[in-house]
Amino acid sequence: MTDRRAEIAANLAKVEERIAAACAAAGRKREEVTLIVVTKTYPASDVRILSGLGVRHVAENRDQDAAPKAVECADLPLSWHFVGQLQTNKVRSVVGYADLVQSVDRSKLVEALSKEAVRAGREVGCLLQVALDAGASGRGERGGVAPGGIEELADLVAGSPGLRLDGLMTVAPLTGEYAGRQRAAFGRLMDLSTGLRRAHPAANMVSAGMSADLEEAVAAGATHVRVGTAVLGVRPRLG
Ligand SMILES: *Cc1c(COP(=O)(O)O)cnc(C)c1O
């Protein structure tokens, strides 16, 4: 075992323990929560190690980094999630490797994703990114649709060829009424998910929680946690 493999294996085991403990504390089954490892800024060799250690879901937030990594790792049994703010001019590339886009937050993006998914003959899973700190503009500082915009955007995704509406995603806000209140923020996301599932019962994914707050997300009911730093280490640069 290389040093890097041993390091990642140890980190992964710690994260697994945290998820298991959080599930136990919440009276949830461990299988109800899926770990997605956020591999942004880390090389394809780390993705390969993760795959060898049993990880099945990885996430990236920049197409420039993700696209070549996905090509290098095309032989691995991985689902790729795109979790970053997405410009429409990158959509063709992203649809080439992403099984899910978790950062769907506006109709123009839905239209572009649908067009490219159809063109590529693929079905792309979509999570609506919810901005719990959305201001009057109706958009979050780091992307995301305001809660009031979920219903309309969900209907648009559900009616778009090539796309599948899978659920909701959020990043705990740094500003606004939920700043520093992860548990409350994730609880609000769960309520929004309940509302969404009335019209779209299959859209039951709830993606919330990162290295620092995965316990709060599991306690609230998240089905997917997105963990980078706790598995791969502190990132060498902003990403
Ligand atoms: C980077 C990132 C994560 C992982 O964050 P960590 O704190 O490193 O676990 C999760 N979600 C999104 C959207 C990210 O960009």
mmCIF file of C-alpha atoms and ligand atoms in Angstrom:
data_model
loop_
_atom_site.group_PDB
_atom_site.id
_atom_site.type_symbol
_atom_site.label_atom_id
_atom_site.label_comp_id
_atom_site.label_asym_id
_atom_site.label_seq_id
_atom_site.Cartn_x
_atom_site.Cartn_y
_atom_site.Cartn_z
ATOM 1 C CA MET A 1 0.000 0.000 0.000
ATOM 2 C CA THR A 2 1.411 3.412 -0.946
ATOM 3 C CA ASP A 3 1.513 6.182 1.642
ATOM 4 C CA ARG A 4 -1.204 8.079 -0.169
ATOM 5 C CA ARG A 5 -3.438 5.034 -0.346
ATOM 6 C CA ALA A 6 -2.938 4.390 3.361
ATOM 7 C CA GLU A 7 -3.694 8.029 4.180
ATOM 8 C CA ILE A 8 -6.897 8.066 2.128
ATOM 9 C CA ALA A 9 -7.974 4.689 3.531
ATOM 10 C CA ALA A 10 -7.532 5.943 7.095
ATOM 11 C CA ASN A 11 -9.428 9.172 6.389
ATOM 12 C CA LEU A 12 -12.189 7.289 4.633
ATOM 13 C CA ALA A 13 -12.549 4.958 7.613
ATOM 14 C CA LYS A 14 -12.910 7.959 9.937
ATOM 15 C CA VAL A 15 -15.551 9.538 7.726
ATOM 16 C CA GLU A 16 -17.359 6.226 7.484
ATOM 17 C CA GLU A 17 -17.360 6.031 11.296
ATOM 18 C CA ARG A 18 -18.763 9.551 11.529
ATOM 19 C CA ILE A 19 -21.558 8.762 9.075
ATOM 20 C CA ALA A 20 -22.379 5.499 10.858
ATOM 21 C CA ALA A 21 -22.448 7.241 14.251
ATOM 22 C CA ALA A 22 -24.638 10.044 12.895
ATOM 23 C CA CYS A 23 -27.055 7.501 11.405
ATOM 24 C CA ALA A 24 -27.191 5.581 14.681
ATOM 25 C CA ALA A 25 -27.824 8.784 16.635
ATOM 26 C CA ALA A 26 -30.637 9.710 14.266
ATOM 27 C CA GLY A 27 -32.177 6.241 14.263
ATOM 28 C CA ARG A 28 -31.469 5.900 10.553
ATOM 29 C CA LYS A 29 -30.065 2.942 8.659
ATOM 30 C CA ARG A 30 -26.532 3.422 7.363
ATOM 31 C CA GLU A 31 -27.733 2.534 3.843
ATOM 32 C CA GLU A 32 -29.960 5.606 3.815
ATOM 33 C CA VAL A 33 -26.922 7.869 3.419
ATOM 34 C CA THR A 34 -24.613 7.819 0.402
ATOM 35 C CA LEU A 35 -21.105 9.243 0.636
ATOM 36 C CA ILE A 36 -19.969 11.344 -2.312
ATOM 37 C CA VAL A 37 -16.264 12.175 -2.180
ATOM 38 C CA VAL A 38 -15.501 15.624 -3.554
ATOM 39 C CA THR A 39 -12.270 15.185 -5.513
ATOM 40 C CA LYS A 40 -11.826 18.762 -6.753
ATOM 41 C CA THR A 41 -8.193 19.931 -6.907
ATOM 42 C CA TYR A 42 -6.982 16.341 -6.334
ATOM 43 C CA PRO A 43 -5.498 14.239 -9.147
ATOM 44 C CA ALA A 44 -6.992 11.349 -11.067
ATOM 45 C CA SER A 45 -4.633 9.034 -9.175
ATOM 46 C CA ASP A 46 -6.550 9.838 -5.972
ATOM 47 C CA VAL A 47 -9.832 9.099 -7.722
ATOM 48 C CA ARG A 48 -8.394 5.729 -8.718
ATOM 49 C CA ILE A 49 -7.375 5.035 -5.113
ATOM 50 C CA LEU A 50 -10.858 5.977 -3.896
ATOM 51 C CA SER A 51 -12.433 3.643 -6.413
ATOM 52 C CA GLY A 52 -10.145 0.841 -5.245
ATOM 53 C CA LEU A 53 -11.288 1.511 -1.680
ATOM 54 C CA GLY A 54 -14.927 1.076 -2.654
ATOM 55 C CA VAL A 55 -16.053 4.660 -3.257
ATOM 56 C CA ARG A 56 -18.708 4.750 -5.972
ATOM 57 C CA HIS A 57 -19.620 8.468 -6.106
ATOM 58 C CA VAL A 58 -17.262 11.359 -6.748
ATOM 59 C CA ALA A 59 -17.958 15.063 -7.257
ATOM 60 C CA GLU A 60 -16.221 17.918 -9.017
ATOM 61 C CA ASN A 61 -16.992 21.627 -9.240
ATOM 62 C CA ARG A 62 -14.996 22.895 -12.231
ATOM 63 C CA ASP A 63 -15.336 21.468 -15.705
ATOM 64 C CA GLN A 64 -11.746 22.304 -16.702
ATOM 65 C CA ASP A 65 -10.437 20.015 -13.950
ATOM 66 C CA ALA A 66 -13.189 17.441 -14.029
ATOM 67 C CA ALA A 67 -13.300 16.657 -17.738
ATOM 68 C CA PRO A 68 -9.739 15.291 -18.108
ATOM 69 C CA LYS A 69 -10.010 13.471 -14.763
ATOM 70 C CA ALA A 70 -13.212 11.752 -15.841
ATOM 71 C CA VAL A 71 -11.524 10.668 -19.074
ATOM 72 C CA GLU A 72 -8.560 9.239 -17.165
ATOM 73 C CA CYS A 73 -10.921 7.373 -14.873
ATOM 74 C CA ALA A 74 -13.408 6.216 -17.506
ATOM 75 C CA ASP A 75 -12.627 2.556 -16.771
ATOM 76 C CA LEU A 76 -13.725 2.856 -13.123
ATOM 77 C CA PRO A 77 -17.230 2.051 -11.859
ATOM 78 C CA LEU A 78 -17.941 5.602 -10.671
ATOM 79 C CA SER A 79 -20.848 8.006 -10.756
ATOM 80 C CA TRP A 80 -19.695 11.568 -11.400
ATOM 81 C CA HIS A 81 -21.573 14.418 -9.782
ATOM 82 C CA PHE A 82 -21.109 18.012 -10.864
ATOM 83 C CA VAL A 83 -21.564 20.346 -7.884
ATOM 84 C CA GLY A 84 -20.191 23.716 -9.020
ATOM 85 C CA GLN A 85 -21.724 26.783 -10.528
ATOM 86 C CA LEU A 86 -22.236 25.877 -14.152
ATOM 87 C CA GLN A 87 -22.043 28.207 -17.127
ATOM 88 C CA THR A 88 -24.100 27.186 -20.132
ATOM 89 C CA ASN A 89 -21.008 27.133 -22.377
ATOM 90 C CA LYS A 90 -19.610 24.266 -20.261
ATOM 91 C CA VAL A 91 -22.758 22.185 -20.384
ATOM 92 C CA ARG A 92 -21.808 20.133 -23.431
ATOM 93 C CA SER A 93 -18.573 19.050 -21.774
ATOM 94 C CA VAL A 94 -20.186 18.339 -18.395
ATOM 95 C CA VAL A 95 -22.931 16.217 -19.945
ATOM 96 C CA GLY A 96 -20.139 14.104 -21.451
ATOM 97 C CA TYR A 97 -19.219 12.648 -18.042
ATOM 98 C CA ALA A 98 -21.610 13.791 -15.320
ATOM 99 C CA ASP A 99 -24.294 11.353 -14.246
ATOM 100 C CA LEU A 100 -25.794 14.000 -12.000
ATOM 101 C CA VAL A 101 -25.681 17.775 -11.916
ATOM 102 C CA GLN A 102 -26.405 18.969 -8.368
ATOM 103 C CA SER A 103 -26.188 22.676 -9.112
ATOM 104 C CA VAL A 104 -29.219 23.244 -11.342
ATOM 105 C CA ASP A 105 -30.498 26.699 -10.452
ATOM 106 C CA ARG A 106 -32.004 28.450 -13.455
ATOM 107 C CA SER A 107 -34.146 27.771 -16.494
ATOM 108 C CA LYS A 108 -31.457 28.678 -19.037
ATOM 109 C CA LEU A 109 -29.244 25.984 -17.532
ATOM 110 C CA VAL A 110 -32.076 23.439 -17.637
ATOM 111 C CA GLU A 111 -32.647 24.188 -21.313
ATOM 112 C CA ALA A 112 -28.953 23.807 -22.123
ATOM 113 C CA LEU A 113 -28.653 20.566 -20.127
ATOM 114 C CA SER A 114 -31.693 19.094 -21.829
ATOM 115 C CA LYS A 115 -30.449 19.981 -25.297
ATOM 116 C CA GLU A 116 -27.010 18.482 -24.692
ATOM 117 C CA ALA A 117 -28.339 15.381 -22.910
ATOM 118 C CA VAL A 118 -30.601 14.629 -25.846
ATOM 119 C CA ARG A 119 -27.773 15.273 -28.274
ATOM 120 C CA ALA A 120 -25.483 12.894 -26.339
ATOM 121 C CA GLY A 121 -28.226 10.295 -25.929
ATOM 122 C CA ARG A 122 -27.816 10.434 -22.152
ATOM 123 C CA GLU A 123 -30.071 10.880 -19.167
ATOM 124 C CA VAL A 124 -28.703 13.379 -16.675
ATOM 125 C CA GLY A 125 -29.964 13.409 -13.099
ATOM 126 C CA CYS A 126 -30.656 16.897 -11.778
ATOM 127 C CA LEU A 127 -30.719 18.261 -8.256
ATOM 128 C CA LEU A 128 -31.969 21.788 -7.774
ATOM 129 C CA GLN A 129 -29.447 23.769 -5.766
ATOM 130 C CA VAL A 130 -31.368 25.745 -3.165
ATOM 131 C CA ALA A 131 -29.998 29.047 -1.889
ATOM 132 C CA LEU A 132 -31.237 29.442 1.666
ATOM 133 C CA ASP A 133 -29.548 32.845 1.741
ATOM 134 C CA ALA A 134 -31.082 34.077 -1.498
ATOM 135 C CA GLY A 135 -31.629 37.810 -1.452
ATOM 136 C CA ALA A 136 -34.085 39.873 -3.391
ATOM 137 C CA SER A 137 -32.422 38.772 -6.619
ATOM 138 C CA GLY A 138 -33.789 35.299 -5.957
ATOM 139 C CA ARG A 139 -30.335 33.765 -6.316
ATOM 140 C CA GLY A 140 -27.708 32.829 -3.787
ATOM 141 C CA GLU A 141 -24.251 34.322 -3.580
ATOM 142 C CA ARG A 142 -22.796 30.951 -4.524
ATOM 143 C CA GLY A 143 -25.561 30.049 -6.949
ATOM 144 C CA GLY A 144 -28.825 28.350 -6.159
ATOM 145 C CA VAL A 145 -32.477 29.077 -6.621
ATOM 146 C CA ALA A 146 -34.509 30.730 -3.864
ATOM 147 C CA PRO A 147 -37.017 28.420 -2.146
ATOM 148 C CA GLY A 148 -39.866 30.223 -3.891
ATOM 149 C CA GLY A 149 -38.456 29.281 -7.288
ATOM 150 C CA ILE A 150 -38.182 25.532 -6.682
ATOM 151 C CA GLU A 151 -41.615 24.507 -7.908
ATOM 152 C CA GLU A 152 -41.382 26.193 -11.292
ATOM 153 C CA LEU A 153 -37.830 24.979 -11.927
ATOM 154 C CA ALA A 154 -38.722 21.438 -10.834
ATOM 155 C CA ASP A 155 -41.616 21.313 -13.275
ATOM 156 C CA LEU A 156 -39.316 22.540 -16.027
ATOM 157 C CA VAL A 157 -36.710 19.829 -15.317
ATOM 158 C CA ALA A 158 -39.377 17.132 -15.026
ATOM 159 C CA GLY A 159 -40.751 18.095 -18.428
ATOM 160 C CA SER A 160 -37.371 18.335 -20.176
ATOM 161 C CA PRO A 161 -36.226 15.460 -22.367
ATOM 162 C CA GLY A 162 -32.932 13.904 -21.334
ATOM 163 C CA LEU A 163 -33.239 15.106 -17.742
ATOM 164 C CA ARG A 164 -34.425 13.357 -14.586
ATOM 165 C CA LEU A 165 -35.487 15.334 -11.533
ATOM 166 C CA ASP A 166 -33.722 13.672 -8.589
ATOM 167 C CA GLY A 167 -34.109 16.116 -5.692
ATOM 168 C CA LEU A 168 -32.516 19.036 -3.886
ATOM 169 C CA MET A 169 -29.044 20.145 -2.845
ATOM 170 C CA THR A 170 -27.794 22.927 -0.633
ATOM 171 C CA VAL A 171 -24.627 24.360 0.844
ATOM 172 C CA ALA A 172 -25.019 25.695 4.377
ATOM 173 C CA PRO A 173 -25.184 29.493 4.002
ATOM 174 C CA LEU A 174 -22.413 31.728 5.345
ATOM 175 C CA THR A 175 -24.718 34.732 5.496
ATOM 176 C CA GLY A 176 -28.342 35.463 6.291
ATOM 177 C CA GLU A 177 -30.629 33.924 8.884
ATOM 178 C CA TYR A 178 -29.072 30.450 8.568
ATOM 179 C CA ALA A 179 -25.444 31.507 8.939
ATOM 180 C CA GLY A 180 -23.816 29.205 11.489
ATOM 181 C CA ARG A 181 -27.081 27.274 11.929
ATOM 182 C CA GLN A 182 -26.461 24.182 9.828
ATOM 183 C CA ARG A 183 -29.038 22.023 11.554
ATOM 184 C CA ALA A 184 -31.760 24.590 10.963
ATOM 185 C CA ALA A 185 -30.632 25.131 7.377
ATOM 186 C CA PHE A 186 -30.706 21.412 6.603
ATOM 187 C CA GLY A 187 -34.056 21.079 8.357
ATOM 188 C CA ARG A 188 -35.421 23.772 6.067
ATOM 189 C CA LEU A 189 -34.047 21.896 3.050
ATOM 190 C CA MET A 190 -35.860 18.755 4.263
ATOM 191 C CA ASP A 191 -39.139 20.679 4.486
ATOM 192 C CA LEU A 192 -38.615 21.941 0.952
ATOM 193 C CA SER A 193 -37.906 18.363 -0.138
ATOM 194 C CA THR A 194 -41.172 17.201 1.407
ATOM 195 C CA GLY A 195 -42.971 19.882 -0.593
ATOM 196 C CA LEU A 196 -41.181 18.931 -3.797
ATOM 197 C CA ARG A 197 -42.015 15.246 -3.386
ATOM 198 C CA ARG A 198 -45.742 15.984 -3.259
ATOM 199 C CA ALA A 199 -45.591 16.833 -6.953
ATOM 200 C CA HIS A 200 -42.510 14.739 -7.836
ATOM 201 C CA PRO A 201 -42.423 11.657 -5.570
ATOM 202 C CA ALA A 202 -39.319 10.181 -7.212
ATOM 203 C CA ALA A 203 -37.241 13.317 -6.575
ATOM 204 C CA ASN A 204 -36.189 12.045 -3.158
ATOM 205 C CA MET A 205 -32.473 12.854 -3.057
ATOM 206 C CA VAL A 206 -31.417 15.393 -0.447
ATOM 207 C CA SER A 207 -27.759 16.384 -0.813
ATOM 208 C CA ALA A 208 -26.440 18.314 2.166
ATOM 209 C CA GLY A 209 -23.499 18.251 4.505
ATOM 210 C CA MET A 210 -19.764 18.532 3.927
ATOM 211 C CA SER A 211 -16.692 17.694 6.014
ATOM 212 C CA ALA A 212 -17.565 20.138 8.787
ATOM 213 C CA ASP A 213 -21.292 19.513 9.080
ATOM 214 C CA LEU A 214 -22.124 16.038 7.805
ATOM 215 C CA GLU A 215 -23.547 15.043 11.225
ATOM 216 C CA GLU A 216 -26.080 17.873 11.114
ATOM 217 C CA ALA A 217 -27.076 16.858 7.584
ATOM 218 C CA VAL A 218 -27.555 13.204 8.515
ATOM 219 C CA ALA A 219 -29.550 14.250 11.584
ATOM 220 C CA ALA A 220 -31.805 16.376 9.412
ATOM 221 C CA GLY A 221 -32.424 13.534 6.961
ATOM 222 C CA ALA A 222 -29.958 14.031 4.106
ATOM 223 C CA THR A 223 -29.631 11.096 1.709
ATOM 224 C CA HIS A 224 -26.271 12.235 0.302
ATOM 225 C CA VAL A 225 -23.291 13.914 1.957
ATOM 226 C CA ARG A 226 -20.492 15.549 -0.067
ATOM 227 C CA VAL A 227 -17.165 15.210 1.674
ATOM 228 C CA GLY A 228 -13.840 16.491 0.362
ATOM 229 C CA THR A 229 -11.346 17.712 2.966
ATOM 230 C CA ALA A 230 -12.023 15.000 5.544
ATOM 231 C CA VAL A 231 -11.158 12.292 3.009
ATOM 232 C CA LEU A 232 -8.463 13.846 0.816
ATOM 233 C CA GLY A 233 -6.977 16.547 3.024
ATOM 234 C CA VAL A 234 -6.997 20.320 3.092
ATOM 235 C CA ARG A 235 -7.044 21.535 -0.482
ATOM 236 C CA PRO A 236 -3.863 23.150 -1.765
ATOM 237 C CA ARG A 237 -5.835 25.991 -3.338
ATOM 238 C CA LEU A 238 -9.302 27.440 -3.330
ATOM 239 C CA GLY A 239 -11.748 25.221 -5.101
HETATM 240 C C1 LIG B 1 -15.901 21.545 -2.041
HETATM 241 C C2 LIG B 1 -17.333 21.191 -1.898
HETATM 242 C C3 LIG B 1 -17.755 20.231 -0.957
HETATM 243 C C4 LIG B 1 -16.808 19.527 0.002
HETATM 244 O O1 LIG B 1 -16.365 20.403 0.978
HETATM 245 P P1 LIG B 1 -15.379 19.913 2.152
HETATM 246 O O2 LIG B 1 -15.516 20.947 3.178
HETATM 247 O O3 LIG B 1 -14.010 19.851 1.556
HETATM 248 O O4 LIG B 1 -15.848 18.583 2.595
HETATM 249 C C5 LIG B 1 -19.104 19.934 -0.902
HETATM 250 N N1 LIG B 1 -19.999 20.532 -1.721
HETATM 251 C C6 LIG B 1 -19.636 21.444 -2.633
HETATM 252 C C7 LIG B 1 -20.677 22.068 -3.477
HETATM 253 C C8 LIG B 1 -18.294 21.807 -2.747
HETATM 254 O O5 LIG B 1 -17.939 22.733 -3.648
#
